[in-house]
Coordinates of C-alpha atoms and ligand atoms in Angstrom, one line a residue:
M127 CA 46.8 46.4 100.1
T128 CA 48.5 49.8 100.6
A129 CA 51.5 50.8 98.6
Q130 CA 53.8 50.4 101.7
N131 CA 52.7 47.0 102.9
Y132 CA 52.5 44.8 99.8
N133 CA 53.9 41.5 100.7
E134 CA 55.2 38.2 99.3
D135 CA 52.3 36.2 100.7
E136 CA 49.8 37.9 98.4
V137 CA 48.6 35.4 95.8
Q138 CA 49.3 36.4 92.2
T139 CA 46.5 35.3 90.0
Q140 CA 48.6 35.3 86.9
K141 CA 52.3 34.6 87.1
P142 CA 54.4 37.4 85.6
P143 CA 56.9 36.2 83.0
Y144 CA 60.0 36.7 85.2
Q145 CA 60.3 35.0 88.7
T146 CA 63.1 34.6 91.1
P147 CA 65.0 31.3 90.5
K148 CA 64.0 28.4 92.7
G149 CA 65.2 28.6 96.3
V150 CA 66.0 32.3 96.3
H151 CA 63.7 35.2 97.3
D152 CA 63.3 38.9 97.5
I153 CA 63.5 40.5 100.9
L154 CA 60.5 42.8 100.8
P155 CA 60.1 45.9 103.0
R156 CA 58.1 44.0 105.7
D157 CA 60.9 41.5 106.3
Q158 CA 63.6 44.2 106.1
E159 CA 62.4 45.3 109.5
Y160 CA 63.4 41.9 110.9
Y161 CA 66.7 42.0 109.1
T162 CA 67.4 45.5 110.5
F163 CA 66.5 44.5 114.0
I164 CA 68.6 41.3 113.9
K165 CA 71.6 43.2 112.5
K166 CA 71.3 45.8 115.3
V167 CA 71.2 43.1 117.9
V168 CA 74.2 41.3 116.5
R169 CA 76.2 44.4 116.0
H170 CA 75.4 45.6 119.5
R171 CA 76.3 42.3 121.2
C172 CA 79.4 41.8 119.1
R173 CA 80.7 45.3 119.9
Q174 CA 80.1 44.7 123.6
A175 CA 82.3 41.6 123.3
G176 CA 85.1 43.4 121.4
F177 CA 84.3 41.9 117.9
R178 CA 84.9 43.8 114.7
R179 CA 83.1 43.4 111.5
I180 CA 84.5 41.7 108.4
T181 CA 83.1 41.2 104.9
T182 CA 84.8 38.7 102.7
P183 CA 83.9 38.6 99.0
I184 CA 80.8 36.9 97.7
F185 CA 83.1 34.5 95.7
E186 CA 86.5 33.0 96.4
F187 CA 88.7 30.6 94.6
T188 CA 87.0 27.2 94.8
D189 CA 90.0 25.6 96.5
V190 CA 89.5 27.8 99.6
F191 CA 86.2 26.0 100.3
K192 CA 87.3 22.6 99.0
R193 CA 90.3 22.5 101.3
S194 CA 88.5 24.0 104.3
I195 CA 85.1 22.3 104.3
G196 CA 86.4 19.1 102.8
S197 CA 85.9 17.6 99.3
E198 CA 83.7 14.8 100.5
T199 CA 81.2 16.9 102.5
D200 CA 77.7 17.5 101.1
I201 CA 78.4 21.2 100.9
V202 CA 81.4 20.8 98.6
S203 CA 80.4 17.7 96.7
K204 CA 76.7 18.7 96.0
E205 CA 75.9 22.2 97.0
M206 CA 78.4 24.7 95.7
Y207 CA 77.8 27.2 92.9
V208 CA 81.0 26.8 91.0
F209 CA 81.8 28.8 87.8
E210 CA 84.8 29.7 85.7
D211 CA 86.0 33.3 85.1
K212 CA 87.1 34.4 81.6
K213 CA 90.6 33.0 82.3
G214 CA 89.3 29.6 83.2
R215 CA 89.9 29.9 87.0
S216 CA 87.5 28.1 89.2
L217 CA 85.5 30.4 91.5
T218 CA 82.7 29.6 93.9
L219 CA 79.9 31.6 95.5
K220 CA 80.5 31.3 99.2
P221 CA 78.5 28.6 100.9
E222 CA 79.8 29.7 104.3
S223 CA 82.2 32.3 105.7
T224 CA 84.6 30.6 108.0
A225 CA 86.9 29.6 105.1
G226 CA 87.0 33.1 103.7
V227 CA 87.6 34.6 107.1
V228 CA 90.5 32.3 107.7
R229 CA 91.9 33.1 104.2
A230 CA 91.6 36.8 105.0
Y231 CA 93.3 36.3 108.4
I232 CA 96.3 34.7 106.7
Q233 CA 96.3 37.1 103.7
H234 CA 96.3 40.3 105.9
N235 CA 98.8 39.0 108.5
M236 CA 96.2 39.2 111.3
H237 CA 98.4 36.9 113.4
D238 CA 100.5 40.1 114.0
L239 CA 97.6 41.7 115.7
P240 CA 96.9 41.2 119.4
Q241 CA 95.3 37.8 119.7
P242 CA 92.6 36.7 119.8
V243 CA 91.3 38.4 116.7
E244 CA 87.5 38.5 117.1
L245 CA 85.5 39.0 113.9
Y246 CA 81.8 39.0 113.0
Y247 CA 79.9 39.0 109.7
I248 CA 76.4 39.4 108.4
E249 CA 76.4 38.0 104.8
P250 CA 74.5 36.3 102.1
H251 CA 75.6 32.7 101.3
F252 CA 74.8 30.3 98.5
R253 CA 74.2 26.6 98.6
Y254 CA 72.5 24.5 95.9
D255 CA 70.4 22.8 98.5
R256 CA 67.0 21.2 97.9
P257 CA 64.7 24.1 98.7
Q258 CA 62.3 23.5 101.5
K259 CA 61.2 25.4 104.6
G260 CA 64.2 27.0 106.2
R261 CA 66.5 25.8 103.4
Y262 CA 67.3 28.2 100.6
R263 CA 69.8 28.6 97.8
Q264 CA 70.6 32.1 98.9
F265 CA 70.4 32.7 102.6
W266 CA 71.9 35.1 105.2
Q267 CA 74.1 34.1 108.1
V268 CA 75.4 36.1 111.0
G269 CA 78.6 34.6 112.2
I270 CA 81.4 35.1 114.7
E271 CA 84.9 33.8 114.6
V272 CA 87.6 34.0 117.3
L273 CA 91.1 33.3 116.0
G274 CA 94.5 33.0 117.8
V275 CA 93.9 31.5 121.2
S276 CA 93.1 28.0 122.4
D277 CA 91.0 28.2 125.5
A278 CA 87.7 26.5 126.4
A279 CA 86.7 29.8 128.0
L280 CA 86.5 31.2 124.4
D281 CA 84.3 28.4 123.3
A282 CA 82.1 29.1 126.2
Q283 CA 82.0 32.8 125.3
V284 CA 81.1 32.1 121.7
I285 CA 78.3 29.9 122.9
Q286 CA 77.2 32.6 125.4
L287 CA 77.1 35.2 122.7
A288 CA 75.1 33.0 120.4
D289 CA 72.7 32.3 123.2
Q290 CA 72.4 36.0 124.1
I291 CA 71.5 36.8 120.5
N292 CA 68.7 34.2 120.6
K293 CA 67.5 35.7 123.9
D294 CA 67.5 39.2 122.5
L295 CA 65.4 38.0 119.6
G296 CA 62.9 36.3 122.0
I297 CA 63.5 32.8 120.6
D298 CA 66.0 31.2 123.0
H299 CA 63.4 29.1 124.7
I300 CA 62.7 27.2 121.4
F301 CA 66.2 25.7 121.2
T302 CA 68.4 23.4 123.2
L303 CA 72.1 23.7 123.0
Q304 CA 73.7 20.4 121.9
I305 CA 77.4 20.0 122.6
N306 CA 80.0 17.4 121.8
N307 CA 83.8 17.1 121.5
I308 CA 85.0 15.3 118.4
G309 CA 88.7 15.3 119.5
T310 CA 91.8 16.4 117.7
A311 CA 92.3 15.4 114.1
E312 CA 94.9 12.9 115.3
S313 CA 92.8 11.2 117.9
R314 CA 89.9 11.0 115.5
K315 CA 91.8 8.8 113.1
E316 CA 91.6 5.8 115.5
Y317 CA 87.9 6.3 116.1
M318 CA 87.2 6.5 112.4
Q319 CA 88.9 3.2 112.0
V320 CA 86.8 1.7 114.8
L321 CA 83.7 3.0 113.1
Q322 CA 84.6 1.6 109.8
D323 CA 85.2 -1.8 111.4
Y324 CA 81.8 -1.6 113.2
Y325 CA 80.0 -0.8 110.0
A326 CA 81.8 -3.5 108.0
G327 CA 79.2 -6.0 106.9
K328 CA 76.3 -3.7 107.7
E329 CA 76.5 -1.7 104.5
R330 CA 73.2 -3.0 103.2
S331 CA 71.3 -1.4 106.0
L332 CA 72.7 2.0 105.2
C333 CA 71.2 4.7 103.1
E334 CA 72.9 5.5 99.8
D335 CA 74.6 8.7 101.2
C336 CA 76.0 6.8 104.2
K337 CA 77.3 4.0 102.0
I338 CA 79.5 6.6 100.3
R339 CA 80.3 8.4 103.5
L340 CA 81.5 5.2 105.1
G341 CA 84.7 5.1 103.1
K342 CA 85.3 8.9 103.2
N343 CA 84.1 10.3 106.5
P344 CA 82.5 7.6 108.7
L345 CA 81.8 10.2 111.4
R346 CA 78.9 11.6 109.3
L347 CA 77.1 8.3 109.7
L348 CA 76.5 9.2 113.3
D349 CA 74.2 12.1 112.5
C350 CA 72.3 10.6 109.5
K351 CA 68.5 11.3 109.8
Q352 CA 67.4 8.0 108.1
E353 CA 65.7 5.6 110.5
D354 CA 67.9 2.5 109.8
C355 CA 71.1 4.6 109.9
K356 CA 69.9 6.1 113.2
I357 CA 69.4 2.7 114.8
L358 CA 72.9 1.6 113.7
A359 CA 74.4 4.9 114.9
D360 CA 72.8 4.4 118.3
L361 CA 74.6 1.1 118.8
A362 CA 77.9 2.3 117.4
P363 CA 81.1 2.6 119.6
K364 CA 81.1 6.0 121.4
M365 CA 83.5 8.7 120.4
A366 CA 84.0 9.7 124.0
D367 CA 85.7 6.3 124.6
Y368 CA 88.4 7.2 122.1
L369 CA 89.0 10.8 122.8
D370 CA 92.5 11.9 123.7
K371 CA 93.2 13.2 127.2
E372 CA 93.6 16.8 126.0
S373 CA 90.2 16.9 124.3
R374 CA 88.5 15.2 127.3
E375 CA 90.0 17.8 129.6
F376 CA 89.1 20.6 127.2
H377 CA 85.5 19.4 127.2
E378 CA 85.2 19.2 130.9
E379 CA 86.6 22.7 131.2
L380 CA 84.0 24.0 128.7
K381 CA 81.1 22.3 130.5
G382 CA 82.4 23.9 133.8
Y383 CA 82.3 27.3 132.2
L384 CA 78.8 26.8 130.8
D385 CA 77.6 25.7 134.2
E386 CA 79.2 28.8 135.7
M387 CA 77.3 31.0 133.3
G388 CA 74.0 29.2 133.8
I389 CA 73.9 28.0 130.1
E390 CA 72.0 24.8 129.8
Y391 CA 73.2 22.1 127.4
V392 CA 72.6 18.6 126.2
E393 CA 75.6 16.4 125.8
N394 CA 75.1 14.8 122.4
P395 CA 77.8 12.2 121.5
K396 CA 76.4 11.8 118.0
L397 CA 76.8 15.5 117.1
V398 CA 79.6 15.8 114.4
R399 CA 78.6 18.7 112.1
G400 CA 78.8 18.6 108.4
L401 CA 82.1 20.4 107.8
D402 CA 85.5 18.7 108.0
Y403 CA 87.4 21.5 109.7
Y404 CA 86.2 21.0 113.2
T405 CA 88.3 19.8 116.1
K406 CA 87.3 19.3 119.8
T407 CA 84.2 21.4 120.5
V408 CA 81.1 21.2 118.2
F409 CA 77.7 22.6 119.1
E410 CA 74.3 23.4 117.6
F411 CA 71.1 25.0 118.7
W412 CA 68.4 22.5 118.0
D413 CA 64.7 23.1 117.7
K414 CA 63.1 21.5 120.7
T415 CA 60.3 20.0 118.7
S416 CA 61.9 19.0 115.4
G417 CA 65.6 18.5 116.4
A418 CA 68.6 18.8 114.1
Q419 CA 66.7 19.5 110.8
N420 CA 65.8 22.9 112.0
A421 CA 69.0 23.8 113.9
I422 CA 69.1 27.6 114.0
G423 CA 72.9 27.7 114.1
G424 CA 76.0 25.8 114.8
G425 CA 79.7 26.1 115.2
G426 CA 82.8 24.7 116.9
R427 CA 86.5 24.8 117.2
Y428 CA 88.7 24.5 114.1
D429 CA 92.3 24.5 115.4
G430 CA 93.8 23.1 112.2
L431 CA 92.2 25.3 109.5
V432 CA 94.6 28.3 109.5
E433 CA 97.5 25.9 109.0
L434 CA 95.6 23.9 106.4
L435 CA 95.1 27.1 104.3
G436 CA 98.8 28.0 104.5
G437 CA 99.0 30.0 107.7
K438 CA 100.9 29.5 111.0
P439 CA 99.3 27.0 113.4
T440 CA 96.5 29.0 114.9
P441 CA 93.6 27.8 117.1
A442 CA 90.1 29.2 116.4
V443 CA 86.5 28.8 117.3
G444 CA 83.3 30.2 115.8
Y445 CA 79.6 30.0 115.1
A446 CA 77.1 30.9 112.4
C447 CA 73.3 31.2 112.4
G448 CA 70.8 31.5 109.6
I449 CA 68.8 34.8 109.6
E450 CA 65.8 33.3 107.7
R451 CA 65.5 30.7 110.4
M452 CA 65.7 33.4 113.1
I453 CA 63.0 35.4 111.4
A454 CA 60.7 32.3 110.9
N455 CA 61.0 31.5 114.6
M456 CA 60.4 35.1 115.6
K457 CA 57.2 35.1 113.5
I458 CA 56.1 31.8 115.1
E459 CA 56.6 33.3 118.5
K460 CA 54.8 36.5 117.4
V461 CA 57.8 38.7 118.2
Q462 CA 57.1 42.2 117.0
V463 CA 60.1 44.3 115.8
P464 CA 60.1 48.0 115.9
S465 CA 58.9 49.5 112.7
K466 CA 60.4 52.8 111.7
D467 CA 59.2 52.8 108.2
D468 CA 55.9 54.6 108.9
I469 CA 55.6 58.2 107.7
H470 CA 54.5 61.2 109.7
V471 CA 53.2 63.6 107.1
F472 CA 51.9 63.7 103.6
V473 CA 52.2 67.0 101.8
A474 CA 49.3 67.8 99.5
Q475 CA 49.4 70.8 97.2
L476 CA 47.3 72.5 94.6
G477 CA 48.9 74.3 91.7
K478 CA 52.5 74.8 90.5
E479 CA 53.3 77.7 92.8
A480 CA 52.2 75.6 95.9
K481 CA 54.3 72.7 94.7
R482 CA 57.4 75.0 94.4
K483 CA 56.8 76.3 98.0
C484 CA 56.2 72.8 99.3
L485 CA 59.6 71.4 98.2
P486 CA 61.8 73.4 100.6
L487 CA 59.3 72.9 103.4
I488 CA 59.5 69.1 102.9
Q489 CA 63.3 69.3 102.9
Q490 CA 63.3 71.2 106.2
M491 CA 60.7 68.8 107.7
R492 CA 62.9 65.8 106.8
N493 CA 66.0 67.4 108.3
E494 CA 64.0 68.0 111.6
G495 CA 63.2 64.3 111.7
I496 CA 59.6 64.5 110.4
K497 CA 59.2 61.6 107.9
T498 CA 57.5 63.2 105.0
M499 CA 56.2 62.3 101.5
G500 CA 54.2 64.2 99.0
A501 CA 54.3 67.2 96.7
L502 CA 53.7 64.8 93.8
G503 CA 51.3 64.6 91.0
E504 CA 48.7 67.1 90.0
G505 CA 45.5 65.5 91.4
A506 CA 42.7 67.2 93.2
I507 CA 43.2 67.7 97.0
R508 CA 40.5 65.1 97.7
K509 CA 42.6 62.5 95.7
Q510 CA 45.8 63.5 97.5
L511 CA 44.1 63.2 100.9
S512 CA 43.0 59.7 100.0
L513 CA 46.5 58.9 99.0
A514 CA 47.8 60.3 102.3
D515 CA 45.4 57.9 104.0
K516 CA 46.7 54.9 102.0
F517 CA 50.2 55.7 103.0
G518 CA 49.0 55.8 106.6
A519 CA 50.2 59.4 107.3
P520 CA 48.6 60.7 110.6
Y521 CA 48.9 64.3 109.4
T522 CA 48.6 66.0 106.0
V523 CA 50.0 69.5 105.3
I524 CA 47.9 71.1 102.6
M525 CA 48.9 74.1 100.5
G526 CA 46.7 75.6 97.9
I527 CA 46.5 79.0 96.1
T528 CA 45.1 80.9 99.1
E529 CA 47.8 79.5 101.4
V530 CA 50.6 80.4 99.0
R531 CA 49.2 84.0 98.8
E532 CA 48.9 84.3 102.6
G533 CA 52.1 82.5 103.5
T534 CA 50.3 79.8 105.5
A535 CA 49.6 76.0 105.3
I536 CA 46.8 73.8 106.6
I537 CA 47.6 70.9 109.0
R538 CA 45.0 68.2 108.9
N539 CA 44.7 65.5 111.5
M540 CA 43.7 62.5 109.3
A541 CA 42.1 60.4 112.0
K542 CA 39.9 63.1 113.4
G543 CA 39.3 65.0 110.1
T544 CA 40.1 68.3 111.9
Q545 CA 42.3 71.0 110.5
E546 CA 44.0 74.3 111.4
T547 CA 45.7 77.0 109.4
V548 CA 49.2 78.1 110.6
K549 CA 51.9 80.5 109.4
L550 CA 54.4 78.8 107.2
N551 CA 57.2 79.2 109.7
Q552 CA 55.0 77.6 112.3
V553 CA 54.3 74.4 110.4
I554 CA 57.4 72.5 111.7
P555 CA 57.1 73.5 115.4
A556 CA 53.3 72.7 115.3
L557 CA 54.0 69.3 113.7
K558 CA 56.8 68.5 116.2
K559 CA 54.5 69.2 119.1
K560 CA 51.8 67.0 117.7
L561 CA 54.1 64.1 116.8
G562 CA 56.2 64.4 120.0
E563 CA 60.0 64.8 120.1
K564 CA 60.5 61.0 120.7
S565 CA 58.9 59.9 117.5
L566 CA 61.1 62.1 115.3
D567 CA 63.6 60.3 113.1
K568 CA 66.7 62.1 114.3
Y569 CA 69.1 59.2 113.7
S570 CA 72.7 60.4 113.0
P571 CA 75.5 58.1 111.8
G572 CA 77.9 60.0 114.1
E573 CA 80.1 63.0 113.6
I574 CA 82.8 62.9 111.0
V575 CA 86.2 64.3 111.7
Y576 CA 88.5 65.6 109.0
G577 CA 92.2 65.2 108.9
Ligands
LIG214 P1 76.4 25.5 109.0 O1 75.8 24.6 110.1 O2 76.6 24.9 107.7 O3 77.7 26.1 109.7 O4 75.4 26.8 108.9 C1 75.0 27.5 110.0 C2 73.6 27.9 109.9 O5 73.3 28.6 108.6 C3 72.6 26.8 109.9 O6 72.3 26.4 111.2 C4 71.3 27.4 109.3 O7 70.7 28.2 110.2 C5 72.0 28.3 108.2 N1 71.9 27.7 107.0 C6 72.7 26.8 106.4 N2 72.3 26.4 105.2 C7 71.2 27.0 105.0 C8 70.3 27.1 103.9 N3 70.5 26.3 102.8 N4 69.2 27.9 103.9 C9 69.0 28.6 105.1 N5 69.8 28.6 106.1 C10 70.9 27.8 106.1 C11 78.5 27.0 109.0 O8 78.2 27.6 108.0 C12 79.8 27.2 109.7 N6 80.6 28.2 108.9 C13 79.6 27.8 111.1 C14 80.8 28.1 111.8 C15 81.4 29.3 112.0 N7 81.7 27.3 112.4 C16 82.7 27.9 112.9 N8 82.6 29.2 112.6

């Protein structure tokens, strides 16, 4: 194990006294490369589509989530991290971001902006879930939300963007797009009654969760994973038969647009999603082998939510996807992401004077895009060279007493074991030539303008 590539899979023989709490984990350098890559893909694709980034707070007033997601949902009733502040106000770590984005849309009068308002986020979220593969208590989501316009073409564009991100990550072939339309809140009322009537007398065959859901949100019985519940759900009256005309037409339009864009989908009449705010379109990307348990992402239309949280009636549609699940699938597919964390040069020095001379040289090297470490410790050159090897540096710059006196430095090719002495002012040009202009780390965040 080198200092740079230690990883979480290494077995600890003796447990240290402090560990991360159950269900949460450190993101170590190796996985940061995946996060960086995913963030770049998402930022790039969102920018291309006119989205702008938003960050809502890690915690909100509990009511924001209760009202949005629904008190009877698993998320609100079982999975929220709720706490009180010093004044006794109830706050909650965000289990998802749609509610916070809608709260922000209303709070900052975004309805005065040209509509639709297109926002994306890359954020940690918190759910007190039962930890298992792909299910954590702190997890990251990338999400997109489009507020202000009701048009099936927007649902199609959100789906297309999600699909494009999966493609860019090399994992789109693992998933099938499942779509459904659950109607307007109004039209759903009749169907919920029909479902309750259908399940009446069959309660004994239902799992404990579904028994409770039946009185509160019978729709959720349709996507229960328990065998007996599944059998009953298969025979249940179909939602499509109770959809209002507007929702049916909207769904047909959406399918037409998806066909036009060549996006394949599976119509899934039992797909309802686990959050109460959805209206009309709902969709998920399901793992082809394991199905809904390992959905990588999901979303849908939520035309009533802005009004529910106190804003003007505003249609909206969105999607969110779990980053940990993206990474797990990229690893299964052996997708390699570019690593920019390797270093180019290790600087080894002997004596105090050499160390002093090395520091400004290192500074210049870094500014020229040469990724450099070193000028540390007092060890023998042999020890420092061995350290350079462990850090994986292809070149070492060596400066000892003679080099300081003569104004030179030695450049050592670590793989070949060859070395040459060059004038101090030739160190950077020589290294640049060896490394090649392309590999230099010349990233710039862009020019700032004053005033
Ligand atoms: P969601 O289906 O609850 O939807 O979560 C979206 C994705 O977040 C999941 O498909 C999964 O990849 C990831 N995820 C959820 N819970 C966990 C967990 N405990 N551990 C790891 N990953 C997890 C929403 O959150 C909606 N806000 C999506 C949306 C946006 N709808 C409209 N706009």
